[in-house]
Tab-separated table of C-alpha atoms in Angstrom:
chain	number	residue	atom	x	y	z
A	10	UNK	CA	53.980	-75.346	-60.343
A	11	UNK	CA	51.120	-74.423	-62.662
A	12	UNK	CA	49.829	-70.942	-62.056
A	13	UNK	CA	46.385	-71.448	-63.578
A	14	UNK	CA	43.326	-71.040	-61.376
A	15	UNK	CA	41.407	-73.672	-63.394
A	16	UNK	CA	44.033	-76.421	-62.993
A	17	UNK	CA	44.591	-78.085	-59.630
A	18	UNK	CA	47.089	-80.695	-58.476
A	19	UNK	CA	44.426	-83.425	-58.289
A	20	UNK	CA	43.265	-82.995	-61.918
A	21	UNK	CA	44.075	-85.994	-64.159
A	22	UNK	CA	45.757	-83.614	-66.616
A	23	UNK	CA	47.773	-81.556	-64.103
A	24	UNK	CA	51.181	-83.095	-64.902
A	25	UNK	CA	50.587	-82.750	-68.633
A	26	UNK	CA	49.576	-79.100	-68.365
A	27	UNK	CA	52.666	-78.451	-66.264
A	28	UNK	CA	54.818	-80.272	-68.834
A	29	UNK	CA	53.553	-78.474	-71.946
A	30	UNK	CA	53.577	-75.121	-70.175
A	31	UNK	CA	57.155	-75.582	-68.949
A	32	UNK	CA	58.210	-76.755	-72.431
A	33	UNK	CA	56.730	-73.625	-73.983
A	34	UNK	CA	54.392	-75.707	-76.143
A	35	UNK	CA	51.139	-74.391	-74.686
A	36	UNK	CA	50.321	-71.161	-72.922
A	37	UNK	CA	47.263	-70.241	-70.941
A	38	UNK	CA	44.185	-68.739	-72.504
A	39	UNK	CA	44.786	-65.826	-70.148
A	40	UNK	CA	47.394	-64.964	-67.527
A	41	UNK	CA	45.515	-67.053	-64.955
A	42	UNK	CA	43.520	-69.656	-66.906
A	43	UNK	CA	44.406	-72.677	-69.035
A	44	UNK	CA	40.846	-73.621	-70.103
A	45	UNK	CA	41.450	-77.390	-69.921
A	46	UNK	CA	38.025	-78.167	-71.405
A	47	UNK	CA	38.472	-75.602	-74.178
A	48	UNK	CA	38.776	-76.485	-77.828
A	49	UNK	CA	42.146	-77.118	-79.435
A	50	UNK	CA	42.358	-76.267	-83.125
A	51	UNK	CA	44.421	-77.486	-86.043
A	52	UNK	CA	46.232	-74.156	-86.156
A	53	UNK	CA	47.088	-74.357	-82.451
A	54	UNK	CA	48.609	-77.845	-82.727
A	55	UNK	CA	50.768	-76.894	-85.697
A	56	UNK	CA	51.879	-73.750	-83.857
A	57	UNK	CA	52.973	-75.867	-80.866
A	58	UNK	CA	55.140	-78.084	-83.069
A	59	UNK	CA	56.549	-75.011	-84.824
A	60	UNK	CA	57.524	-73.629	-81.405
A	61	UNK	CA	59.256	-76.917	-80.611
A	62	UNK	CA	61.316	-76.415	-83.766
A	63	UNK	CA	62.419	-72.987	-82.562
A	64	UNK	CA	60.180	-71.130	-85.022
A	65	UNK	CA	62.508	-71.368	-88.027
A	66	UNK	CA	62.242	-68.817	-90.833
A	67	UNK	CA	59.856	-69.988	-93.525
A	68	UNK	CA	58.385	-68.776	-96.768
A	69	UNK	CA	54.622	-68.407	-96.630
A	70	UNK	CA	53.607	-70.806	-99.373
A	71	UNK	CA	50.010	-69.880	-100.064
A	72	UNK	CA	49.348	-73.613	-100.417
A	73	UNK	CA	46.070	-73.337	-98.526
A	74	UNK	CA	43.272	-70.988	-99.577
A	75	UNK	CA	42.479	-70.038	-95.988
A	76	UNK	CA	46.057	-69.156	-94.962
A	77	UNK	CA	47.328	-65.713	-95.983
A	78	UNK	CA	50.564	-64.033	-94.847
A	79	UNK	CA	48.475	-62.150	-92.253
A	80	UNK	CA	46.965	-65.319	-90.750
A	81	UNK	CA	48.089	-65.755	-87.118
A	82	UNK	CA	49.508	-69.218	-87.778
A	83	UNK	CA	50.754	-68.687	-91.358
A	84	UNK	CA	54.405	-69.418	-90.571
A	85	UNK	CA	53.590	-72.530	-88.551
A	86	UNK	CA	51.258	-73.921	-91.213
A	87	UNK	CA	53.733	-73.144	-94.008
A	88	UNK	CA	56.527	-74.861	-92.064
A	89	UNK	CA	54.351	-77.903	-91.358
A	90	UNK	CA	53.187	-78.183	-94.978
A	91	UNK	CA	56.717	-77.773	-96.373
A	92	UNK	CA	57.921	-80.567	-94.082
A	93	UNK	CA	55.074	-82.991	-94.767
A	94	UNK	CA	53.589	-82.688	-91.279
A	95	UNK	CA	50.221	-81.492	-92.625
A	96	UNK	CA	48.461	-81.924	-95.937
A	97	UNK	CA	45.283	-79.931	-95.419
A	98	UNK	CA	41.880	-80.906	-96.707
A	99	UNK	CA	40.967	-82.148	-100.174
A	100	UNK	CA	39.253	-78.801	-100.861
A	101	UNK	CA	42.592	-76.965	-100.643
A	102	UNK	CA	41.967	-75.454	-97.224
A	103	UNK	CA	43.844	-76.053	-93.978
A	104	UNK	CA	41.058	-75.339	-91.476
A	105	UNK	CA	43.177	-73.490	-88.912
A	106	UNK	CA	40.197	-72.785	-86.648
A	107	UNK	CA	38.638	-76.258	-86.970
A	108	UNK	CA	38.707	-78.248	-83.738
A	109	UNK	CA	41.292	-80.999	-84.215
A	110	UNK	CA	40.065	-84.569	-84.084
A	111	UNK	CA	41.893	-87.302	-82.248
A	112	UNK	CA	42.831	-89.027	-85.518
A	113	UNK	CA	44.079	-85.759	-87.041
A	114	UNK	CA	46.267	-85.115	-84.007
A	115	UNK	CA	47.651	-88.660	-84.150
A	116	UNK	CA	48.419	-88.225	-87.880
A	117	UNK	CA	50.190	-84.898	-87.329
A	118	UNK	CA	52.277	-86.304	-84.465
A	119	UNK	CA	53.087	-89.401	-86.565
A	120	UNK	CA	54.321	-87.280	-89.462
A	121	UNK	CA	56.232	-84.986	-87.114
A	122	UNK	CA	57.910	-87.988	-85.448
A	123	UNK	CA	58.898	-89.284	-88.882
A	124	UNK	CA	60.289	-85.857	-89.838
A	125	UNK	CA	62.379	-85.827	-86.658
A	126	UNK	CA	63.696	-89.332	-87.299
A	127	UNK	CA	62.025	-90.727	-84.175
A	128	UNK	CA	61.199	-94.406	-84.005
A	129	UNK	CA	57.728	-94.864	-85.494
A	130	UNK	CA	57.871	-98.648	-85.656
A	131	UNK	CA	55.561	-99.236	-82.656
A	132	UNK	CA	52.256	-100.600	-83.838
A	133	UNK	CA	49.158	-101.802	-82.053
A	134	UNK	CA	46.289	-103.893	-83.361
A	135	UNK	CA	43.311	-101.534	-83.359
A	136	UNK	CA	40.739	-104.340	-83.529
A	137	UNK	CA	40.383	-104.340	-79.748
A	138	UNK	CA	38.655	-100.948	-79.978
A	139	UNK	CA	34.933	-101.122	-80.665
A	140	UNK	CA	34.961	-98.162	-83.085
A	141	UNK	CA	37.965	-99.094	-85.263
A	142	UNK	CA	35.756	-99.078	-88.374
A	143	UNK	CA	35.210	-95.326	-87.985
A	144	UNK	CA	38.919	-94.494	-88.298
A	145	UNK	CA	39.672	-92.688	-91.571
A	146	UNK	CA	41.909	-94.698	-93.891
A	147	UNK	CA	44.689	-92.078	-93.836
A	148	UNK	CA	44.823	-92.182	-90.028
A	149	UNK	CA	45.063	-95.962	-89.529
A	150	UNK	CA	48.905	-96.184	-89.535
A	151	UNK	CA	49.128	-93.102	-87.304
A	152	UNK	CA	46.672	-94.480	-84.745
A	153	UNK	CA	48.313	-97.916	-84.822
A	154	UNK	CA	51.603	-96.165	-84.002
A	155	UNK	CA	50.102	-93.791	-81.420
A	156	UNK	CA	48.407	-96.683	-79.594
A	157	UNK	CA	51.518	-98.854	-79.837
A	158	UNK	CA	53.670	-96.053	-78.436
A	159	UNK	CA	51.204	-95.340	-75.603
A	160	UNK	CA	50.369	-91.834	-76.833
A	161	UNK	CA	46.713	-92.763	-77.395
A	162	UNK	CA	45.107	-95.135	-74.920
A	163	UNK	CA	41.467	-94.969	-75.902
A	164	UNK	CA	38.432	-94.257	-73.789
A	165	UNK	CA	36.303	-97.131	-72.479
A	166	UNK	CA	37.466	-99.405	-75.289
A	167	UNK	CA	36.906	-96.799	-77.990
A	168	UNK	CA	39.330	-94.677	-80.014
A	169	UNK	CA	36.824	-91.884	-80.693
A	170	UNK	CA	38.801	-90.915	-83.834
A	171	UNK	CA	36.366	-88.225	-85.008
A	172	UNK	CA	35.942	-86.683	-81.552
A	173	UNK	CA	37.582	-83.378	-80.931
A	174	UNK	CA	40.053	-83.193	-78.127
A	175	UNK	CA	40.107	-80.691	-75.318
A	176	UNK	CA	43.137	-78.595	-74.427
A	177	UNK	CA	43.753	-80.976	-71.500
A	178	UNK	CA	43.613	-84.057	-73.746
A	179	UNK	CA	45.984	-82.427	-76.236
A	180	UNK	CA	48.379	-81.596	-73.389
A	181	UNK	CA	48.345	-85.245	-72.283
A	182	UNK	CA	48.966	-86.541	-75.812
A	183	UNK	CA	51.774	-84.029	-76.355
A	184	UNK	CA	53.426	-84.955	-73.055
A	185	UNK	CA	53.199	-88.694	-73.861
A	186	UNK	CA	54.596	-87.981	-77.322
A	187	UNK	CA	57.553	-86.036	-75.947
A	188	UNK	CA	58.289	-88.566	-73.210
A	189	UNK	CA	57.977	-91.540	-75.583
A	190	UNK	CA	59.520	-90.288	-78.803
A	191	UNK	CA	61.642	-87.220	-78.157
A	192	UNK	CA	63.847	-88.690	-75.482
């Protein structure tokens, strides 16, 4: 069972935290804490997927101006960029420390699923969500897939695409992704 003092069995995210911890995708923020309400960054998400891949050897590409060979997530970002999982921002940066938005996470998981050859044909009509118009154009196919596959379920009839997810929310999305796609 989870060994974190800030995660209890009656928390809505308990099973997901247990899942991602057991899978080696997410660690605690300390030996005893998970920080479920803490921020999850773009660099952290890419690092989790890189771990899932067994941390293959990569060449640091220098594709992004904010990623140097000494950057803590340089290998993960280089792997993800080389495999089309991430594109970075239009300004040439990756934004490793930027909190990841829900639509960014959906897009990264969508591209990763495609890379792995998982079925990405599920698609949901997003018009039932009251904030569909605020979804970035690039993220529409990813969110249609993520909703269709049950990875994203919305919050009170909203997608909240620009909202940043917590570590607990990311754990839940990652668990749903693994249980839905990587079976």
